[in-house]
Coordinates of C-alpha atoms in Angstrom, one line a residue:
X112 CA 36.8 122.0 70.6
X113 CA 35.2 119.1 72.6
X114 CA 35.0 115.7 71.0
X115 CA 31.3 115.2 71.3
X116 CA 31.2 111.3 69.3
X117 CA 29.0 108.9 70.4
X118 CA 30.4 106.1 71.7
X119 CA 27.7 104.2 72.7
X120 CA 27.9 100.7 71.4
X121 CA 24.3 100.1 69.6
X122 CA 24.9 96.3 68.9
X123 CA 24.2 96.2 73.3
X124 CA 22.9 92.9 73.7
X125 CA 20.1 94.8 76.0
X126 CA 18.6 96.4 72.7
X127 CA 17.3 92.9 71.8
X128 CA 17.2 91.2 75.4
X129 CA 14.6 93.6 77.6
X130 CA 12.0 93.0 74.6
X131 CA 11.9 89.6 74.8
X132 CA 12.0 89.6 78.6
X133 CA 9.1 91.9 78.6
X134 CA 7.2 89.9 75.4
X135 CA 8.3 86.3 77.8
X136 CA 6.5 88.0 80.7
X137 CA 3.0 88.9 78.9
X138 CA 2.7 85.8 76.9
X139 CA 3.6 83.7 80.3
X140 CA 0.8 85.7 82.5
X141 CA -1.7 86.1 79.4
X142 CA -0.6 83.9 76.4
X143 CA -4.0 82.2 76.3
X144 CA -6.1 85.3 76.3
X145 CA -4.9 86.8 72.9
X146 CA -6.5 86.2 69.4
X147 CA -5.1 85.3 66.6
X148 CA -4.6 89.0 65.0
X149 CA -2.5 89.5 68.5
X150 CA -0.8 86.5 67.8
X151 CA 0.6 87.6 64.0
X152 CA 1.5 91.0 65.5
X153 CA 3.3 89.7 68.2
X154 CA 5.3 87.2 66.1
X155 CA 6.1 90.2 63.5
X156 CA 7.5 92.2 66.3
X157 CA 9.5 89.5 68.3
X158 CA 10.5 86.9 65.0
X159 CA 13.4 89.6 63.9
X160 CA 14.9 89.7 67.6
X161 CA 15.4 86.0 67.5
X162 CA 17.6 86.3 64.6
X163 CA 20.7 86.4 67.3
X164 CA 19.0 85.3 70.1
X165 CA 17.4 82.2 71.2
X166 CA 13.6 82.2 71.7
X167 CA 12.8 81.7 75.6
X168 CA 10.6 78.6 76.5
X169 CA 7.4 81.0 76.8
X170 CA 8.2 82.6 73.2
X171 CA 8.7 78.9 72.2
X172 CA 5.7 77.7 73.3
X173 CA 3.8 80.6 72.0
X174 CA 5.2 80.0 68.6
X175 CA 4.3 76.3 68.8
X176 CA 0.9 77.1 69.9
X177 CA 0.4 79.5 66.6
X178 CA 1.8 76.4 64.1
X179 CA -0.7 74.4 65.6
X180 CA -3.8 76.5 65.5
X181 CA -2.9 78.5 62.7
X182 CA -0.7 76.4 60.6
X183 CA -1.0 78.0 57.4
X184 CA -0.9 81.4 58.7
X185 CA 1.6 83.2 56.1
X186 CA 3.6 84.3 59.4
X187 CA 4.8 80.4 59.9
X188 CA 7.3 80.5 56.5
X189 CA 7.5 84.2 56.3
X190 CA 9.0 84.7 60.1
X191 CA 9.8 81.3 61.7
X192 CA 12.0 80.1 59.2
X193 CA 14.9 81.9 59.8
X194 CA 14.4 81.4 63.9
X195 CA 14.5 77.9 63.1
X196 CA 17.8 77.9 61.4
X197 CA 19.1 79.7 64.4
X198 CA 17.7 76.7 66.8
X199 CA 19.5 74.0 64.6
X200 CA 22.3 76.0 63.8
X201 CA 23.5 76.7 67.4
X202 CA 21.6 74.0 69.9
X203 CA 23.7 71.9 71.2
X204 CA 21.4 69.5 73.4
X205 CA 17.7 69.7 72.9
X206 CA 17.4 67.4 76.3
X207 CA 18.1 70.9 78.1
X208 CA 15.5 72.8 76.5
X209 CA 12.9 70.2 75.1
X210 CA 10.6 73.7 74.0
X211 CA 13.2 74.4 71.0
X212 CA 12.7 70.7 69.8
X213 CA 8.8 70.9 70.2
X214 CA 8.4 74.4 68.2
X215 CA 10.7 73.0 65.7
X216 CA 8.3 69.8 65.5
X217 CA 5.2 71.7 64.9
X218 CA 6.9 74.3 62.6
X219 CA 7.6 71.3 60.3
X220 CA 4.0 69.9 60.9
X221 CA 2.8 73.1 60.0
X222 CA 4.7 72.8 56.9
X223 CA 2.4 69.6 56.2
X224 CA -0.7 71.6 56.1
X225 CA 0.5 73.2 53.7
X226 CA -1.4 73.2 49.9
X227 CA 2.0 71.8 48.4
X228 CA 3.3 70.1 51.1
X229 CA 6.1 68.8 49.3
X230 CA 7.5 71.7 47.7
X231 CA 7.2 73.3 51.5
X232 CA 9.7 70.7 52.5
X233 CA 12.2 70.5 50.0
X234 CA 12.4 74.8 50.5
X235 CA 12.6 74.3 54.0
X236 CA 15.8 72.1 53.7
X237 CA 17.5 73.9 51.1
X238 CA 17.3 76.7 53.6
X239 CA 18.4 75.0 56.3
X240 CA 21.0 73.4 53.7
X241 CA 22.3 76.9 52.3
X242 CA 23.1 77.8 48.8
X243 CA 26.2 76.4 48.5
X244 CA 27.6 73.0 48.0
X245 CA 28.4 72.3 51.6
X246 CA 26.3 73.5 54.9
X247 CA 28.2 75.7 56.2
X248 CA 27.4 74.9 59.9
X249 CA 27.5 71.8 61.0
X250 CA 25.0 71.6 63.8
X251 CA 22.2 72.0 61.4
X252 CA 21.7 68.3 60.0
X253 CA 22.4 66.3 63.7
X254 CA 19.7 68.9 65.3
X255 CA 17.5 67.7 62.3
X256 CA 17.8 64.6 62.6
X257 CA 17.5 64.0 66.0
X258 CA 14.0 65.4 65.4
X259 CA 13.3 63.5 63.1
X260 CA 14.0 60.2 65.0
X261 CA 12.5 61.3 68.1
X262 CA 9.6 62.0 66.6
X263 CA 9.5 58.5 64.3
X264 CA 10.1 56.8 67.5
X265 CA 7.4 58.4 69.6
X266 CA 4.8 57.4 67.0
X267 CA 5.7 53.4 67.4
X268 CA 6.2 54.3 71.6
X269 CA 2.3 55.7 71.3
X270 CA 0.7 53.1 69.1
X271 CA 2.6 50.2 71.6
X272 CA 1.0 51.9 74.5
X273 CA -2.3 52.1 72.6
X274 CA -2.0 48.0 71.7
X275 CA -1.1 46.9 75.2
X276 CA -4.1 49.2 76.5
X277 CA -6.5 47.9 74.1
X278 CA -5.3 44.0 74.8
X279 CA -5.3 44.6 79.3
X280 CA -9.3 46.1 78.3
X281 CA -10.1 43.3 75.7
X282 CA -12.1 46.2 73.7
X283 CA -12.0 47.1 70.3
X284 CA -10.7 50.6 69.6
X285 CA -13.3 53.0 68.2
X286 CA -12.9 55.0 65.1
X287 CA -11.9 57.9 66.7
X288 CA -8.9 56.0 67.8
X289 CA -8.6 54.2 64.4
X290 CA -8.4 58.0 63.2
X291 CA -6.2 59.0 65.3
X292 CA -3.7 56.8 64.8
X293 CA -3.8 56.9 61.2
X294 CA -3.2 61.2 61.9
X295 CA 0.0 60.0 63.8
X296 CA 1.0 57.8 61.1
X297 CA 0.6 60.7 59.0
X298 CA 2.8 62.9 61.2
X299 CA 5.7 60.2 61.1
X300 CA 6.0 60.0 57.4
X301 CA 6.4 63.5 57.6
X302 CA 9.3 63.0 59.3
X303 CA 10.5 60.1 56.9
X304 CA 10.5 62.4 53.9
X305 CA 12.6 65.7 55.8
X306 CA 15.0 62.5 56.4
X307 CA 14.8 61.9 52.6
X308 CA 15.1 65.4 51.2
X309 CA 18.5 66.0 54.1
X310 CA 19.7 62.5 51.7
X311 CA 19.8 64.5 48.6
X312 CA 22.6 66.9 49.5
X313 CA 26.1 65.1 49.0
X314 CA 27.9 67.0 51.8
X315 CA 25.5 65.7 54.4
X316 CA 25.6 61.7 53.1
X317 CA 28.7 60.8 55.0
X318 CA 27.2 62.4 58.6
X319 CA 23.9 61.2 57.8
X320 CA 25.2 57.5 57.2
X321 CA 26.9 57.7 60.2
X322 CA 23.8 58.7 62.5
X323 CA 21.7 55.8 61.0
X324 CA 24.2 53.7 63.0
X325 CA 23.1 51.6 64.7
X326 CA 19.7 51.5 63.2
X327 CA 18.2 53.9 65.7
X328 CA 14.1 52.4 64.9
X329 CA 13.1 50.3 67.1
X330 CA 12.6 46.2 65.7
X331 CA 9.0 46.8 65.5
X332 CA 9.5 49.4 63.0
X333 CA 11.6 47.6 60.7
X334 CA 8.2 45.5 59.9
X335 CA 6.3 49.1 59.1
X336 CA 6.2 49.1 55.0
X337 CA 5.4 52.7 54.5
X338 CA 8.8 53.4 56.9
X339 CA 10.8 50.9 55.5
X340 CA 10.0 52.0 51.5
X341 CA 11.2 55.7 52.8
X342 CA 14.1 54.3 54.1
X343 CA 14.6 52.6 51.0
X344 CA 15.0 56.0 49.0
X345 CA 17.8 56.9 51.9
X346 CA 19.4 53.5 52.1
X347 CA 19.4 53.4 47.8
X348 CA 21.7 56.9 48.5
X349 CA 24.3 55.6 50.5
X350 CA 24.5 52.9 48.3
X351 CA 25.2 54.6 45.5
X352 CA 27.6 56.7 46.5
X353 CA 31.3 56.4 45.6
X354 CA 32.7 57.3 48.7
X355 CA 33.3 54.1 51.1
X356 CA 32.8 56.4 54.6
X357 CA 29.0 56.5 53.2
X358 CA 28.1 52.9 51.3
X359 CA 30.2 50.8 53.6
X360 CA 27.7 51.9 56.5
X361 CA 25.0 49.8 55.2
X362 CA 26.7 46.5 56.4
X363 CA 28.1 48.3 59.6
X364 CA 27.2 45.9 62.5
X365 CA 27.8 47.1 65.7
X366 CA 27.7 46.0 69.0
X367 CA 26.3 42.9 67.6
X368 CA 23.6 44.7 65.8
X369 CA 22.8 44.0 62.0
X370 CA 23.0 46.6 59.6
X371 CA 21.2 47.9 56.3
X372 CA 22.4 45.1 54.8
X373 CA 20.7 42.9 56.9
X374 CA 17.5 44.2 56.8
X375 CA 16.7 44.7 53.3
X376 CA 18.3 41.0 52.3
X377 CA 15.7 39.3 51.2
X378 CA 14.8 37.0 54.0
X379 CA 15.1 40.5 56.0
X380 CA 12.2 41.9 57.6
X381 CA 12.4 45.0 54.7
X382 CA 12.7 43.5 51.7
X383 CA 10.3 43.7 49.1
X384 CA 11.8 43.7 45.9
X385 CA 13.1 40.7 45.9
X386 CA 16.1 41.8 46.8
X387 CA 17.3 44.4 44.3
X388 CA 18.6 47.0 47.0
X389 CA 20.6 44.2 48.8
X390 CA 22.1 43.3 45.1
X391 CA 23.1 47.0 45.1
X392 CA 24.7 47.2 48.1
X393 CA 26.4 43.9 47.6
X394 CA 27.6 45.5 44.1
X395 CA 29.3 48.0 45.6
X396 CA 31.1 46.8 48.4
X397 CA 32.5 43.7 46.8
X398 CA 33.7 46.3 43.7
X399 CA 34.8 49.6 45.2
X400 CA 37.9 48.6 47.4
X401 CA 39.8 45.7 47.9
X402 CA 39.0 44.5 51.2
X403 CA 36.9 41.4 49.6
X404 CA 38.2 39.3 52.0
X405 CA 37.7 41.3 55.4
X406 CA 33.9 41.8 54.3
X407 CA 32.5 38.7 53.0
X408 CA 34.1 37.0 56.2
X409 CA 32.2 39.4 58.0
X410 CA 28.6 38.9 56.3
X411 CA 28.4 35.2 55.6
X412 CA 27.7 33.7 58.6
X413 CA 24.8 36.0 58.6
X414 CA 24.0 36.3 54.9
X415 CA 25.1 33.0 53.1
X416 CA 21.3 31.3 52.7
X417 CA 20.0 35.0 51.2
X418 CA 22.9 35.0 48.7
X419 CA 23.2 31.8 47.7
X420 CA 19.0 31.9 47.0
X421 CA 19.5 35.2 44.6
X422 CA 22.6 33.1 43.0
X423 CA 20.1 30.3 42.2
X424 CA 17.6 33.0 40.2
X425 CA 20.3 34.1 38.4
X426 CA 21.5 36.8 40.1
X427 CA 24.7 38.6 38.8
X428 CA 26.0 39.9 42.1
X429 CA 25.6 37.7 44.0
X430 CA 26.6 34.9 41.7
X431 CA 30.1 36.9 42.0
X432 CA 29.9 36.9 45.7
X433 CA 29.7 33.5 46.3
X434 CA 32.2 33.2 43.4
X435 CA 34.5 35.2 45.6
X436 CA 33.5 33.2 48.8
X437 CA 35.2 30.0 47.0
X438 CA 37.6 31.7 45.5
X439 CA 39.3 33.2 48.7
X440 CA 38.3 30.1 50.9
X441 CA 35.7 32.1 52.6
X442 CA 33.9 28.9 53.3
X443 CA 34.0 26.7 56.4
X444 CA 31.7 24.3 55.6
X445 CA 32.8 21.4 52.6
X446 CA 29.1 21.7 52.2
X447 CA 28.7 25.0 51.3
X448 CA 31.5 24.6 49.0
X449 CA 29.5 22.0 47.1
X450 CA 26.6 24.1 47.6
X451 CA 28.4 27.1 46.2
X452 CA 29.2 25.2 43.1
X453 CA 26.3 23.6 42.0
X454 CA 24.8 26.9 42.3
X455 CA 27.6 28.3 39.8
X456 CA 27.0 25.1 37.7
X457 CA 22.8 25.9 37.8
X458 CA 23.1 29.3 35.2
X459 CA 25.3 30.1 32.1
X460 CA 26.9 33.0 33.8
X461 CA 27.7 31.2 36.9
X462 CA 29.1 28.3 34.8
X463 CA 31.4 31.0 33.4
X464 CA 32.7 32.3 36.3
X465 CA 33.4 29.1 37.6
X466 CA 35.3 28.1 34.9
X467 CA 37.5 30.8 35.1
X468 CA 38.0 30.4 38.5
X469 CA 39.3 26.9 37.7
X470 CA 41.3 28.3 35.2
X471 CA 42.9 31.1 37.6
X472 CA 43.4 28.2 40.1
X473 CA 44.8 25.8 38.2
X474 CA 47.8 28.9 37.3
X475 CA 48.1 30.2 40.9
X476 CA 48.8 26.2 41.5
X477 CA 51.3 26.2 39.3
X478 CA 52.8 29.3 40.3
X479 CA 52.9 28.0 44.1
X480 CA 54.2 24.8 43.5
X481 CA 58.0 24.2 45.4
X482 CA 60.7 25.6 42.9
X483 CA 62.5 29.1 41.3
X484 CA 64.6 31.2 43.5
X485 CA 64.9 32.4 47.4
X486 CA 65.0 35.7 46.2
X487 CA 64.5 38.1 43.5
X488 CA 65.4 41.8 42.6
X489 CA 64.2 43.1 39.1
X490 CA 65.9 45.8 36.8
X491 CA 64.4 49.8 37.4
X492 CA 63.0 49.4 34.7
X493 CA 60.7 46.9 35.4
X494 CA 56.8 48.1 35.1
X495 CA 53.5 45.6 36.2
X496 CA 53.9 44.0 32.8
X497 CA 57.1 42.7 33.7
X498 CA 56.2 41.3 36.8
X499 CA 53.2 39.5 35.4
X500 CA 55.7 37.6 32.8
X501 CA 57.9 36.9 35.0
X502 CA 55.3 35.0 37.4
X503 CA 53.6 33.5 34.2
X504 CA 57.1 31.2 33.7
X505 CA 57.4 29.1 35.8
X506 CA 57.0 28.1 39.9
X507 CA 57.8 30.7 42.8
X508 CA 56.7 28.5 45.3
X509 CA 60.2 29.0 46.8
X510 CA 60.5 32.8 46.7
X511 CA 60.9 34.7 49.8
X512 CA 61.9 38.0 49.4
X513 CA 61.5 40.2 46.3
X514 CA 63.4 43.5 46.0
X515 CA 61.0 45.6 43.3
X516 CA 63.0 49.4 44.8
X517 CA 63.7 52.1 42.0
X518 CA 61.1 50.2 39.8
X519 CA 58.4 51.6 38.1
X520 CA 55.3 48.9 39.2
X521 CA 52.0 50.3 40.5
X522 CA 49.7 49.1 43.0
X523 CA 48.5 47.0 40.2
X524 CA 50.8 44.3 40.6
X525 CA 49.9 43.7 44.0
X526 CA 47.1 41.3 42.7
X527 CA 50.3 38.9 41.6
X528 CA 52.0 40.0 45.1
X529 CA 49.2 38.2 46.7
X530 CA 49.7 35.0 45.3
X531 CA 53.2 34.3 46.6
X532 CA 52.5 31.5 49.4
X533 CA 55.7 32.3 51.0
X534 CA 57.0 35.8 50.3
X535 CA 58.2 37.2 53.9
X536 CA 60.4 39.5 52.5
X537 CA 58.9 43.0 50.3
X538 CA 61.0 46.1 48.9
X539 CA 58.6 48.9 47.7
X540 CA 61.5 51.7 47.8
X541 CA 60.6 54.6 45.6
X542 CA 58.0 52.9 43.2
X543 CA 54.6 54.2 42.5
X544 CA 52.8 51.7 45.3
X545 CA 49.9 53.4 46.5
X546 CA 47.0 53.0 49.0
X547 CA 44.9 50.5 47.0
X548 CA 47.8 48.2 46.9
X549 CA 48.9 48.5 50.3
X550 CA 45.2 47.7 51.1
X551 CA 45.4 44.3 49.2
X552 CA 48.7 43.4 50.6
X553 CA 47.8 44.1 54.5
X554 CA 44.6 41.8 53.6
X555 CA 46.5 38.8 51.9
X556 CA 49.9 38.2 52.6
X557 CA 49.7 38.1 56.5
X558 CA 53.0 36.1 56.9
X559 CA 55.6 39.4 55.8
X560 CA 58.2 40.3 58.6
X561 CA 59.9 42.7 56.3
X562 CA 58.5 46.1 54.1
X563 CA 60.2 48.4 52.3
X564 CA 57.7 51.6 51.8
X565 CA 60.4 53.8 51.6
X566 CA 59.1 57.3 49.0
X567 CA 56.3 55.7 47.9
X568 CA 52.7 56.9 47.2
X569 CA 51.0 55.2 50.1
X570 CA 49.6 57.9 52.1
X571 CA 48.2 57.7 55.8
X572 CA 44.8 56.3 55.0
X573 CA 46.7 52.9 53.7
X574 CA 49.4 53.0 56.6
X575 CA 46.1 51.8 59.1
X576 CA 46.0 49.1 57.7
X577 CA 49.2 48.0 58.4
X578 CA 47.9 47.2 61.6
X579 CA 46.9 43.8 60.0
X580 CA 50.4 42.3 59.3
X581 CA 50.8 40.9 63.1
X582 CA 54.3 38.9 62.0
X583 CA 55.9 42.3 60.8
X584 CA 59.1 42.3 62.5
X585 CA 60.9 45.5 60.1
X586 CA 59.0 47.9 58.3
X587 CA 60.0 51.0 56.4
X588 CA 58.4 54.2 56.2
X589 CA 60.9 56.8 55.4
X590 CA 58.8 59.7 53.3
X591 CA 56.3 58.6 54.5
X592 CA 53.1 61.0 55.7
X593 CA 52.3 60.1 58.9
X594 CA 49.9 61.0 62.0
X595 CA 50.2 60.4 65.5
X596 CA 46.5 58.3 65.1
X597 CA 48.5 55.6 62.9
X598 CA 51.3 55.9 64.6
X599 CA 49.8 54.7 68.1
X600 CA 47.8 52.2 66.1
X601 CA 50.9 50.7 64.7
X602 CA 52.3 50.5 68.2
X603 CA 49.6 49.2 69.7
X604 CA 48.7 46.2 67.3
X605 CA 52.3 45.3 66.0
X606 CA 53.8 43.2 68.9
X607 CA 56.7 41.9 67.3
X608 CA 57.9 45.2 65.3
X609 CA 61.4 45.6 66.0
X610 CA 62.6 48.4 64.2
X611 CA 60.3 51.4 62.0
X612 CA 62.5 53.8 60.3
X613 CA 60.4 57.0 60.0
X614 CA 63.0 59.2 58.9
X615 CA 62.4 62.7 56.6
X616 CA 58.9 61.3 57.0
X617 CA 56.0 63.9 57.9
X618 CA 54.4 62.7 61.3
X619 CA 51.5 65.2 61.8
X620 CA 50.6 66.5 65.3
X621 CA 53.2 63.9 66.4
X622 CA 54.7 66.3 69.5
X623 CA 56.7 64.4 72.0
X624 CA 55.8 60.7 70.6
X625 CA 57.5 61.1 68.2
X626 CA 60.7 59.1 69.9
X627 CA 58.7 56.0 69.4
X628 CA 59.0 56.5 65.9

């Protein structure tokens, strides 16, 4: 009996291609000829082909063409969105094919003529989005962005043109211009709020932060107030959030460029709440992590006048900020010092905080002046309340090296660590040190040639920044997780490191370097 199975494969990419050849070629010869029934029943026949395909520049510009004229047709939601997803899930560049960005622009204009505009939105990006907690594909936010931008910053490139045009004429514009750029004003706010619903999905924060740096607007639209009040909404979000990839991007400065921080300060050109965002960015990065230090050296050249004038009303934040500024001799200038503390001497609260920061000074004085031993090794025992007492009796302004191995401290106690003036020496062997810890260590006690983080709890994230400790001459990292990233790092910004025992220690996607270690 002869096997007579088809063996055809049906999926043949032909099935879907020689239709929309053959669909490209009408619309290209007689696209402008066909009325507006034509148009729905050619969109219902072609839409489902696109669902693995992508739409060619003709079928693209026929599609724009029907969101513009027809923009509430019930074809738009019905068989464009899911040929949309398709464009932002799998584009890569829309410079190559500038038709997919401009059908995608005037699908989501079309979405603006719609009777609830705003519910038309917010569906639109929870489908893009996806049910679940994370977008599964992540092409889908950077292709909607980059709309979004474009399109924000063609609206400022247009109404430039229009003002130098007006000013070489010397003419008033007529209110058909005045209408029409109040339409295109219109049109970029539309853009602002799909930038504001992407900010309301926590998976998408961290990426989103990231392309907001640097501030892609250009300076003229950082004086815009219905753009800058969106970006609020956006900026608010990353300010908020817990994790420090997402609210440390408002102070990002790059290449020289001011960040979020900088604009909505109040002397910036964004503020207008007297500074109650900037207080909540300030909040946040001064409380999450423990690089205090790093960042308010960073921001107050830039932002010392801004701060010190919310101190002077009272300010809570930023009363702690400059706090922190005298506290950690952030401060150049003797006159900003006195500056700093007549502003903590103006309010109640501030007069608090200053007074304990006298009172934490006059200890840490005490604790630094010359005296007590060369070196120190406390029992296994030993937890963070022990080390606290034993810094609380007396000077240890001649202690060098302290051996804390096999003891049970934290990364609590490095807060006392920090204080020694002239500790070079530090034995972490197999206590529960962690990350946050580390962190404070790397930041303060820059003169250690020798550490001990033999099995402890630091993990990779902390070993970066052990790039800081530029005397470290020894350092142990046995059991230690490791990548070949840090690794290079260390190599790279540790000149005098002698000797880094990495043995048993997990160095991931190491290969062949790993001989250095």
């Amino acid at each position: 009996m002869i096997d007579m199975t088809l063996n055809t494969c049906v999926q043949d990419q032909a099935v879907y291609q020689v239709p929309l050849e053959i669909v490209s070629d009408i619309l290209s010869q007689n696209g402008d000829v066909l009325d507006s029934v034509a148009h729905s029943d050619i969109i219902t026949a072609v839409a489902p082909l696109l669902e693995n395909n992508q739409p060619s520049p003709e079928i693209c510009a026929f599609f724009s063409k029907h969101c513009r004229n027809s923009p509430r047709s019930s074809v738009v939601l019905a068989m464009f969105t899911p040929v949309i997803y398709r464009i932002l899930k799998h584009n890569m560049d829309f410079g190559k094919n500038p038709r997919l960005q401009a059908f995608v622009r005037d699908f989501i204009l079309a979405l603006h003529s719609k009777e609830n505009k705003d519910e038309a939105f917010r569906h639109f990006i929870e489908c893009m989005h996806g049910p679940s907690s994370e977008c599964p594909h992540p092409r889908v936010l950077p292709n909607l962005v980059a709309i979004c931008l474009a399109s924000v910053a063609t609206y400022f490139q247009d109404s430039n043109s229009f003002r130098v045009r007006a000013d070489i004429n010397n003419e008033e514009s007529d209110s058909s211009t005045d209408e029409s750029v109040l339409h295109d004003e219109d049109v970029m706010m539309t853009f602002l709020r799909m930038l504001q619903l992407t900010a309301d999905f926590d998976d998408w924060l961290p990426a989103l932060s990231g392309m907001l740096l640097p501030i892609p607007f250009p300076k003229v639209a950082l004086y815009h107030r219905k753009l800058t009040t969106s970006l609020k909404y956006i900026i608010g979000k990353f300010a908020d959030d817990p994790r420090c990839e997402v609210h440390t991007a408002v102070c990002g400065v790059r290449d020289g460029k001011p960040g979020w921080l900088d604009i909505f300060c109040p002397s910036g050109p964004a503020c207008d709440d007297g500074g109650e965002l900037f207080s909540t960015m300030l909040q946040k990065l001064i409380s999450c992590c423990c690089r205090r230090r790093r960042f308010l050296l960073s921001v107050t050249p830039r932002l010392f006048e801004p701060v010190v004038q919310l101190a002077k009303k009272g300010n809570k934040t930023c009363l702690e900020v400059v706090c922190s500024m005298l506290e950690l001799d952030i401060l150049l200038k003797p006159e900003q010092e006195v500056q700093v503390i007549q502003v903590l001497k103006s309010t109640e609260e501030g007069r608090t905080m200053y007074d304990a920061l006298c009172e934490r000074q006059l200890v840490l004085q005490q604790l630094r002046e010359k005296g007590g031993p060369k070196s120190l090794s406390l029992p296994s025992k030993s937890t963070d309340a022990d080390v606290a007492r034993l810094f609380s009796n007396g000077p240890l302004g001649n202690l060098e090296s302290l051996n804390l191995a096999f003891t049970h401290v934290t990364s609590q106690c490095a807060k006392i660590l920090i204080k020694l003036p002239n500790l070079k020496h530090l034995n972490l062997w197999s206590t529960q040190f962690g990350d946050d810890g580390l962190e404070l260590i790397t930041e303060h006690m820059l003169e250690l040639l020798s550490l001990n983080l033999c099995e402890t709890q630091v993990t990779d994230q902390g070993l970066r920044n052990l790039s800081d400790l530029k005397k470290l001459i020894h350092l142990n990292m046995n059991s230690t997780p490791l990548t070949t990233r840090t690794c290079r790092l260390l190599q790279k910004t540790l000149p005098n490191l002698v000797s880094m025992d990495t043995r048993y220690t997990e160095v991931l996607d190491l290969g062949e370097e790993a001989s250095f270690c």
